[in-house]
């Protein structure tokens, strides 16, 4: 069955994470896996690490501020779940495109 509703836009991710797998030390047995999507990683990087406003970060990812807010909230929840449960956190998947090209606003004067 085909997915209903509006098609999901690709989110622009500017940096591929250097490390895509975090595993807790000292936990016996095999810890649960938590998946943090690439766009979730980028949202946390822009908002929490770089300190951009949600409006600026959303513009960087080419999505609306409301969508950015949802992505960020979901990513923070997954990250918190992984830390609290001592789970392995994997950064993978999502609906994204990696682009290092910066957005430039050029206007021509007449």
CSV table of C-alpha atoms in Angstrom, one decimal:
chain,number,residue,atom,x,y,z
A,1,UNK,CA,0.0,0.0,0.0
A,2,UNK,CA,1.3,3.4,-0.9
A,3,UNK,CA,2.2,6.0,1.8
A,4,UNK,CA,-0.5,8.6,2.2
A,5,UNK,CA,-0.1,12.3,2.7
A,6,UNK,CA,2.6,14.7,1.6
A,7,UNK,CA,5.9,13.3,0.5
A,8,UNK,CA,8.8,13.8,3.0
A,9,UNK,CA,11.4,16.4,1.9
A,10,UNK,CA,15.0,15.4,2.1
A,11,UNK,CA,16.8,17.1,5.0
A,12,UNK,CA,20.1,18.7,4.3
A,13,UNK,CA,22.9,17.4,6.5
A,14,UNK,CA,26.1,19.4,6.4
A,15,UNK,CA,28.5,17.1,8.3
A,16,UNK,CA,28.8,13.3,8.3
A,17,UNK,CA,29.4,12.3,11.9
A,18,UNK,CA,33.0,11.1,12.6
A,19,UNK,CA,31.7,8.3,14.8
A,20,UNK,CA,28.4,6.6,14.1
A,21,UNK,CA,28.3,4.1,16.9
A,22,UNK,CA,28.4,4.8,20.7
A,23,UNK,CA,28.5,1.8,23.1
A,24,UNK,CA,28.4,1.9,26.9
A,25,UNK,CA,31.2,0.5,28.9
A,26,UNK,CA,30.7,-1.7,32.0
A,27,UNK,CA,27.3,-3.0,31.1
A,28,UNK,CA,27.1,-6.8,31.2
A,29,UNK,CA,25.3,-8.5,28.4
A,30,UNK,CA,24.3,-7.2,25.1
A,31,UNK,CA,22.8,-3.6,25.4
A,32,UNK,CA,19.7,-2.6,23.4
A,33,UNK,CA,20.2,-0.5,20.3
A,34,UNK,CA,18.9,3.0,19.9
A,35,UNK,CA,18.8,4.5,16.4
A,36,UNK,CA,19.4,8.3,16.0
A,37,UNK,CA,18.7,9.3,12.4
A,38,UNK,CA,21.1,11.5,10.5
A,39,UNK,CA,18.7,14.4,10.5
A,40,UNK,CA,18.3,14.0,14.2
A,41,UNK,CA,22.1,14.1,14.6
A,42,UNK,CA,22.2,17.2,12.5
A,43,UNK,CA,19.4,18.9,14.5
A,44,UNK,CA,21.3,18.3,17.7
A,45,UNK,CA,24.5,19.5,16.2
A,46,UNK,CA,23.0,22.7,15.0
A,47,UNK,CA,20.8,23.5,18.0
A,48,UNK,CA,22.7,22.2,21.0
A,49,UNK,CA,26.3,22.1,19.8
A,50,UNK,CA,26.5,25.1,17.6
A,51,UNK,CA,23.8,27.1,19.4
A,52,UNK,CA,21.8,28.1,16.4
A,53,UNK,CA,18.2,29.2,16.8
A,54,UNK,CA,15.6,26.8,15.5
A,55,UNK,CA,14.8,29.2,12.7
A,56,UNK,CA,18.5,29.4,11.6
A,57,UNK,CA,18.9,25.6,11.9
A,58,UNK,CA,15.8,24.9,10.0
A,59,UNK,CA,17.0,27.2,7.2
A,60,UNK,CA,20.3,25.3,7.1
A,61,UNK,CA,18.5,22.0,6.8
A,62,UNK,CA,16.0,23.4,4.2
A,63,UNK,CA,12.9,22.5,6.3
A,64,UNK,CA,10.3,24.5,8.2
A,65,UNK,CA,10.9,25.6,11.8
A,66,UNK,CA,8.0,23.4,12.9
A,67,UNK,CA,9.5,20.3,11.2
A,68,UNK,CA,12.9,21.1,12.7
A,69,UNK,CA,11.3,21.3,16.1
A,70,UNK,CA,9.8,17.9,15.7
A,71,UNK,CA,13.1,16.3,14.4
A,72,UNK,CA,15.0,17.9,17.3
A,73,UNK,CA,12.5,16.7,19.9
A,74,UNK,CA,12.5,13.2,18.6
A,75,UNK,CA,16.3,13.1,18.5
A,76,UNK,CA,16.7,14.4,22.0
A,77,UNK,CA,14.2,11.8,23.2
A,78,UNK,CA,16.1,9.0,21.5
A,79,UNK,CA,19.5,10.2,22.8
A,80,UNK,CA,18.1,10.5,26.4
A,81,UNK,CA,16.6,7.0,26.1
A,82,UNK,CA,20.0,5.6,25.1
A,83,UNK,CA,21.8,7.4,27.9
A,84,UNK,CA,19.3,6.4,30.6
A,85,UNK,CA,19.0,2.8,29.5
A,86,UNK,CA,22.7,2.4,28.8
A,87,UNK,CA,21.9,1.4,25.2
A,88,UNK,CA,24.1,1.4,22.1
A,89,UNK,CA,23.4,4.6,20.1
A,90,UNK,CA,23.8,4.2,16.3
A,91,UNK,CA,23.6,7.2,14.0
A,92,UNK,CA,22.1,6.0,10.7
A,93,UNK,CA,19.2,6.1,8.4
A,94,UNK,CA,16.7,8.9,7.8
A,95,UNK,CA,15.6,11.0,4.9
A,96,UNK,CA,18.6,13.2,4.1
A,97,UNK,CA,21.2,14.4,1.6
A,98,UNK,CA,24.7,15.3,2.6
A,99,UNK,CA,25.7,18.7,1.2
A,100,UNK,CA,28.7,20.9,2.1
A,101,UNK,CA,27.4,23.7,-0.1
A,102,UNK,CA,26.5,26.8,1.9
A,103,UNK,CA,23.3,28.7,1.1
A,104,UNK,CA,24.1,32.1,-0.5
A,105,UNK,CA,21.6,34.8,-1.0
A,106,UNK,CA,22.5,36.8,-4.1
A,107,UNK,CA,20.3,39.6,-5.3
A,108,UNK,CA,20.8,41.5,-8.4
A,109,UNK,CA,20.4,45.3,-8.3
A,110,UNK,CA,18.7,47.0,-11.2
